[in-house]
Amino acid sequence: MFKQRLISGIFLVIILALTLYLGGDITLIVIGGISLIGMYELFRVYQIEKCILGYISYLMAILYYAALSFDYLEGYLMMFCGLMMLLMAAYVFRYPKYQADQVVIAFFGVFYVAIMLSYVYRLRTLPIGGYLVVLIFLSSWGCDTLAYCTGMLIGKHKMSPLLSPKKTIEGAIGGLIGAMLLGWIYSILIVDHIHVEYPITTLFPLVCGGGAIVSMIGDLAASAIKRNHNMKDYGRLIPGHGGILDRFDSMIFTAPVIFYLLLFLTKGALLKSV
């Protein structure tokens, strides 16, 4: 099991690294595709993955990513209003086929998966986004890996025994410190390659620390949905890891937080640097 998980994890990292290196439409298409699969996995929990509610949400996610490619930010609210009205129309005209909670999940899925993950692409498109986007992975997957290792070695106090019995407070602290350390090491490695006014050796650890905290919340949030429906994994797409949501659950929270932390901590200056 560990060998399978390791091999598939390596392939996943290679694919994503190549995707982010190429940037542009490649990153947009891959992140958009990941979002659609994640939505499908979420909708399958509520049995709307292959019905009109699901199809409306898939279409809206595609339109959202198309709008991103043209930098049409003004149209977001209009799309969400349209999404809500279409979902409610399907609910009304097919009544009583669907339940109200299924309509809510169809709307929620677009925001929770597609929009939150789109911040990976949004950060990558910035002038030095090729460097900044790495922080998302350091604070999500880095935190997850180091939290697991710390918990295995010295973990004693359960962090959330009902929701995730294997996670410990010691592991969470180890993941947080580890993510900040990774951010600091990364800043040392690239400090001579980017020219900005802010000291990235201080900024990056802080940003990774903030990202690590929310990454753990994102992980637990996805687990809570599974526990409510007595599920172990969202899918089997990634051998040893489960589905897309099982692997990207923490990143769903981390991506927008990293984006906005960089925006606010540098007052926008770092995001505009070249």
GROMACS .gro file of C-alpha atoms in nm:
model
  274
    1MET     CA    1   0.000   0.000   0.000
    2PHE     CA    2   0.278   0.242   0.092
    3LYS     CA    3   0.470   0.161  -0.228
    4GLN     CA    4   0.159   0.217  -0.439
    5ARG     CA    5   0.087   0.544  -0.260
    6LEU     CA    6   0.447   0.659  -0.305
    7ILE     CA    7   0.462   0.579  -0.677
    8SER     CA    8   0.129   0.740  -0.760
    9GLY     CA    9   0.224   1.042  -0.545
   10ILE     CA   10   0.549   1.086  -0.739
   11PHE     CA   11   0.366   1.070  -1.072
   12LEU     CA   12   0.110   1.321  -0.947
   13VAL     CA   13   0.380   1.565  -0.838
   14ILE     CA   14   0.558   1.532  -1.173
   15ILE     CA   15   0.237   1.597  -1.369
   16LEU     CA   16   0.147   1.900  -1.158
   17ALA     CA   17   0.502   2.036  -1.165
   18LEU     CA   18   0.504   2.017  -1.545
   19THR     CA   19   0.157   2.172  -1.560
   20LEU     CA   20   0.256   2.468  -1.342
   21TYR     CA   21   0.587   2.509  -1.522
   22LEU     CA   22   0.413   2.542  -1.858
   23GLY     CA   23   0.150   2.777  -1.713
   24GLY     CA   24  -0.107   2.954  -1.929
   25ASP     CA   25  -0.384   2.753  -2.090
   26ILE     CA   26  -0.223   2.424  -1.987
   27THR     CA   27  -0.256   2.512  -1.619
   28LEU     CA   28  -0.609   2.640  -1.677
   29ILE     CA   29  -0.720   2.319  -1.851
   30VAL     CA   30  -0.560   2.085  -1.597
   31ILE     CA   31  -0.691   2.270  -1.290
   32GLY     CA   32  -1.031   2.299  -1.458
   33GLY     CA   33  -1.030   1.926  -1.529
   34ILE     CA   34  -0.931   1.846  -1.171
   35SER     CA   35  -1.216   2.068  -1.052
   36LEU     CA   36  -1.473   1.890  -1.266
   37ILE     CA   37  -1.360   1.549  -1.140
   38GLY     CA   38  -1.369   1.676  -0.782
   39MET     CA   39  -1.721   1.807  -0.833
   40TYR     CA   40  -1.826   1.472  -0.978
   41GLU     CA   41  -1.688   1.293  -0.671
   42LEU     CA   42  -1.869   1.531  -0.436
   43PHE     CA   43  -2.196   1.506  -0.627
   44ARG     CA   44  -2.174   1.127  -0.626
   45VAL     CA   45  -2.204   1.139  -0.248
   46TYR     CA   46  -2.544   1.308  -0.288
   47GLN     CA   47  -2.644   1.110  -0.599
   48ILE     CA   48  -2.659   1.407  -0.835
   49GLU     CA   49  -2.346   1.334  -1.040
   50LYS     CA   50  -2.544   1.222  -1.344
   51CYS     CA   51  -2.857   1.436  -1.341
   52ILE     CA   52  -2.969   1.782  -1.447
   53LEU     CA   53  -2.848   1.943  -1.121
   54GLY     CA   54  -2.499   1.807  -1.172
   55TYR     CA   55  -2.492   1.895  -1.543
   56ILE     CA   56  -2.590   2.256  -1.471
   57SER     CA   57  -2.307   2.287  -1.218
   58TYR     CA   58  -2.050   2.126  -1.450
   59LEU     CA   59  -2.148   2.369  -1.724
   60MET     CA   60  -2.122   2.666  -1.489
   61ALA     CA   61  -1.775   2.553  -1.377
   62ILE     CA   62  -1.664   2.533  -1.740
   63LEU     CA   63  -1.803   2.880  -1.810
   64TYR     CA   64  -1.624   3.010  -1.500
   65TYR     CA   65  -1.287   2.880  -1.621
   66ALA     CA   66  -1.355   3.016  -1.968
   67ALA     CA   67  -1.423   3.356  -1.809
   68LEU     CA   68  -1.093   3.326  -1.619
   69SER     CA   69  -0.905   3.267  -1.942
   70PHE     CA   70  -1.043   3.596  -2.078
   71ASP     CA   71  -0.994   3.770  -1.742
   72TYR     CA   72  -1.365   3.849  -1.729
   73LEU     CA   73  -1.394   3.894  -1.353
   74GLU     CA   74  -1.700   4.120  -1.374
   75GLY     CA   75  -1.918   3.832  -1.487
   76TYR     CA   76  -1.879   3.616  -1.175
   77LEU     CA   77  -2.180   3.744  -0.985
   78MET     CA   78  -2.395   3.721  -1.294
   79MET     CA   79  -2.292   3.358  -1.341
   80PHE     CA   80  -2.376   3.273  -0.982
   81CYS     CA   81  -2.716   3.434  -1.009
   82GLY     CA   82  -2.774   3.235  -1.327
   83LEU     CA   83  -2.655   2.915  -1.157
   84MET     CA   84  -2.893   2.959  -0.866
   85MET     CA   85  -3.189   3.033  -1.092
   86LEU     CA   86  -3.119   2.735  -1.318
   87LEU     CA   87  -3.083   2.498  -1.025
   88MET     CA   88  -3.402   2.624  -0.865
   89ALA     CA   89  -3.583   2.595  -1.198
   90ALA     CA   90  -3.473   2.230  -1.226
   91TYR     CA   91  -3.584   2.175  -0.867
   92VAL     CA   92  -3.927   2.326  -0.932
   93PHE     CA   93  -4.004   2.171  -1.269
   94ARG     CA   94  -3.883   1.825  -1.169
   95TYR     CA   95  -4.046   1.834  -0.825
   96PRO     CA   96  -4.045   1.610  -0.622
   97LYS     CA   97  -3.756   1.427  -0.793
   98TYR     CA   98  -3.486   1.624  -0.609
   99GLN     CA   99  -3.444   1.724  -0.247
  100ALA     CA  100  -3.352   2.075  -0.132
  101ASP     CA  101  -3.016   1.958   0.006
  102GLN     CA  102  -2.923   1.824  -0.339
  103VAL     CA  103  -2.986   2.169  -0.491
  104VAL     CA  104  -2.772   2.327  -0.219
  105ILE     CA  105  -2.487   2.083  -0.285
  106ALA     CA  106  -2.505   2.147  -0.660
  107PHE     CA  107  -2.454   2.519  -0.593
  108PHE     CA  108  -2.199   2.459  -0.316
  109GLY     CA  109  -1.991   2.225  -0.533
  110VAL     CA  110  -1.913   2.493  -0.791
  111PHE     CA  111  -1.779   2.729  -0.526
  112TYR     CA  112  -1.617   2.472  -0.296
  113VAL     CA  113  -1.426   2.288  -0.568
  114ALA     CA  114  -1.408   2.485  -0.893
  115ILE     CA  115  -1.368   2.840  -0.765
  116MET     CA  116  -1.149   2.762  -0.465
  117LEU     CA  117  -0.910   2.549  -0.674
  118SER     CA  118  -0.900   2.812  -0.949
  119TYR     CA  119  -0.675   3.021  -0.725
  120VAL     CA  120  -0.392   2.786  -0.822
  121TYR     CA  121  -0.430   2.913  -1.178
  122ARG     CA  122  -0.490   3.273  -1.070
  123LEU     CA  123  -0.169   3.278  -0.867
  124ARG     CA  124   0.025   3.113  -1.150
  125THR     CA  125  -0.078   3.385  -1.397
  126LEU     CA  126   0.078   3.665  -1.191
  127PRO     CA  127   0.413   3.816  -1.298
  128ILE     CA  128   0.616   3.596  -1.062
  129GLY     CA  129   0.343   3.339  -1.019
  130GLY     CA  130   0.570   3.056  -1.124
  131TYR     CA  131   0.757   3.106  -0.797
  132LEU     CA  132   0.460   3.197  -0.579
  133VAL     CA  133   0.237   2.902  -0.674
  134VAL     CA  134   0.485   2.662  -0.512
  135LEU     CA  135   0.381   2.802  -0.173
  136ILE     CA  136   0.037   2.642  -0.214
  137PHE     CA  137   0.192   2.297  -0.234
  138LEU     CA  138   0.443   2.357   0.043
  139SER     CA  139   0.169   2.461   0.284
  140SER     CA  140  -0.079   2.188   0.187
  141TRP     CA  141   0.104   1.873   0.085
  142GLY     CA  142   0.414   1.972   0.280
  143CYS     CA  143   0.212   2.025   0.596
  144ASP     CA  144   0.019   1.702   0.542
  145THR     CA  145   0.335   1.494   0.496
  146LEU     CA  146   0.523   1.644   0.790
  147ALA     CA  147   0.215   1.628   1.015
  148TYR     CA  148   0.185   1.258   0.932
  149CYS     CA  149   0.552   1.192   1.008
  150THR     CA  150   0.543   1.389   1.334
  151GLY     CA  151   0.223   1.221   1.444
  152MET     CA  152   0.367   0.876   1.376
  153LEU     CA  153   0.680   0.954   1.576
  154ILE     CA  154   0.554   1.145   1.879
  155GLY     CA  155   0.177   1.186   1.840
  156LYS     CA  156  -0.017   1.112   2.160
  157HIS     CA  157  -0.303   1.361   2.196
  158LYS     CA  158  -0.590   1.321   1.950
  159MET     CA  159  -0.685   1.637   1.766
  160SER     CA  160  -1.028   1.526   1.648
  161PRO     CA  161  -1.096   1.170   1.771
  162LEU     CA  162  -1.444   1.140   1.622
  163LEU     CA  163  -1.366   1.298   1.285
  164SER     CA  164  -1.011   1.177   1.221
  165PRO     CA  165  -0.883   0.945   1.495
  166LYS     CA  166  -0.528   0.922   1.357
  167LYS     CA  167  -0.459   1.297   1.359
  168THR     CA  168  -0.284   1.432   1.667
  169ILE     CA  169  -0.211   1.773   1.815
  170GLU     CA  170   0.160   1.696   1.797
  171GLY     CA  171   0.122   1.612   1.431
  172ALA     CA  172  -0.062   1.938   1.362
  173ILE     CA  173   0.213   2.138   1.532
  174GLY     CA  174   0.477   1.945   1.340
  175GLY     CA  175   0.295   2.012   1.014
  176LEU     CA  176   0.268   2.383   1.089
  177ILE     CA  177   0.635   2.420   1.184
  178GLY     CA  178   0.739   2.199   0.894
  179ALA     CA  179   0.543   2.407   0.641
  180MET     CA  180   0.700   2.728   0.774
  181LEU     CA  181   1.045   2.568   0.755
  182LEU     CA  182   0.980   2.458   0.396
  183GLY     CA  183   0.872   2.813   0.312
  184TRP     CA  184   1.192   2.951   0.462
  185ILE     CA  185   1.415   2.699   0.278
  186TYR     CA  186   1.234   2.772  -0.046
  187SER     CA  187   1.282   3.147   0.001
  188ILE     CA  188   1.656   3.093   0.050
  189LEU     CA  189   1.673   2.893  -0.273
  190ILE     CA  190   1.498   3.152  -0.490
  191VAL     CA  191   1.590   3.481  -0.323
  192ASP     CA  192   1.849   3.557  -0.592
  193HIS     CA  193   1.606   3.481  -0.876
  194ILE     CA  194   1.329   3.728  -0.794
  195HIS     CA  195   1.364   4.095  -0.714
  196VAL     CA  196   1.103   4.231  -0.476
  197GLU     CA  197   1.091   4.497  -0.207
  198TYR     CA  198   0.970   4.262   0.065
  199PRO     CA  199   1.200   4.017   0.255
  200ILE     CA  200   1.070   3.686   0.124
  201THR     CA  201   1.275   3.494   0.382
  202THR     CA  202   1.032   3.634   0.639
  203LEU     CA  203   0.724   3.656   0.418
  204PHE     CA  204   0.721   3.302   0.279
  205PRO     CA  205   0.737   3.123   0.618
  206LEU     CA  206   0.449   3.339   0.745
  207VAL     CA  207   0.241   3.270   0.436
  208CYS     CA  208   0.313   2.897   0.451
  209GLY     CA  209   0.221   2.896   0.819
  210GLY     CA  210  -0.115   3.055   0.747
  211GLY     CA  211  -0.170   2.817   0.459
  212ALA     CA  212  -0.081   2.517   0.676
  213ILE     CA  213  -0.343   2.607   0.936
  214VAL     CA  214  -0.626   2.628   0.686
  215SER     CA  215  -0.499   2.321   0.499
  216MET     CA  216  -0.571   2.113   0.810
  217ILE     CA  217  -0.919   2.262   0.831
  218GLY     CA  218  -0.975   2.182   0.464
  219ASP     CA  219  -0.862   1.824   0.519
  220LEU     CA  220  -1.096   1.779   0.814
  221ALA     CA  221  -1.385   1.945   0.631
  222ALA     CA  222  -1.363   1.697   0.346
  223SER     CA  223  -1.334   1.413   0.599
  224ALA     CA  224  -1.647   1.535   0.778
  225ILE     CA  225  -1.851   1.499   0.460
  226LYS     CA  226  -1.723   1.145   0.416
  227ARG     CA  227  -1.794   1.053   0.777
  228ASN     CA  228  -2.150   1.183   0.747
  229HIS     CA  229  -2.205   0.936   0.465
  230ASN     CA  230  -1.991   0.647   0.597
  231MET     CA  231  -1.739   0.672   0.315
  232LYS     CA  232  -1.367   0.594   0.327
  233ASP     CA  233  -1.260   0.768   0.005
  234TYR     CA  234  -1.421   0.991  -0.255
  235GLY     CA  235  -1.292   0.771  -0.536
  236ARG     CA  236  -1.016   0.545  -0.666
  237LEU     CA  237  -0.864   0.763  -0.935
  238ILE     CA  238  -0.528   0.800  -0.760
  239PRO     CA  239  -0.399   0.460  -0.640
  240GLY     CA  240  -0.317   0.466  -0.270
  241HIS     CA  241  -0.467   0.812  -0.223
  242GLY     CA  242  -0.831   0.777  -0.325
  243GLY     CA  243  -1.005   1.035  -0.537
  244ILE     CA  244  -0.926   1.391  -0.639
  245LEU     CA  245  -1.095   1.533  -0.329
  246ASP     CA  246  -0.897   1.297  -0.105
  247ARG     CA  247  -0.572   1.440  -0.241
  248PHE     CA  248  -0.671   1.802  -0.306
  249ASP     CA  249  -0.899   1.862  -0.005
  250SER     CA  250  -0.639   2.069   0.183
  251MET     CA  251  -0.538   2.261  -0.129
  252ILE     CA  252  -0.898   2.372  -0.182
  253PHE     CA  253  -0.858   2.587   0.129
  254THR     CA  254  -0.491   2.669   0.089
  255ALA     CA  255  -0.496   2.811  -0.263
  256PRO     CA  256  -0.721   3.116  -0.199
  257VAL     CA  257  -0.562   3.179   0.143
  258ILE     CA  258  -0.211   3.189  -0.004
  259PHE     CA  259  -0.331   3.421  -0.280
  260TYR     CA  260  -0.492   3.670  -0.043
  261LEU     CA  261  -0.219   3.650   0.222
  262LEU     CA  262   0.035   3.752  -0.041
  263LEU     CA  263  -0.201   4.024  -0.157
  264PHE     CA  264  -0.261   4.174   0.188
  265LEU     CA  265   0.080   4.124   0.349
  266THR     CA  266   0.254   4.299   0.061
  267LYS     CA  267  -0.031   4.542  -0.009
  268GLY     CA  268  -0.037   4.405  -0.361
  269ALA     CA  269   0.327   4.493  -0.435
  270LEU     CA  270   0.459   4.137  -0.451
  271LEU     CA  271   0.182   4.029  -0.687
  272LYS     CA  272   0.277   4.304  -0.929
  273SER     CA  273   0.652   4.249  -0.914
  274VAL     CA  274   0.852   4.134  -1.212
   0.00000   0.00000   0.00000
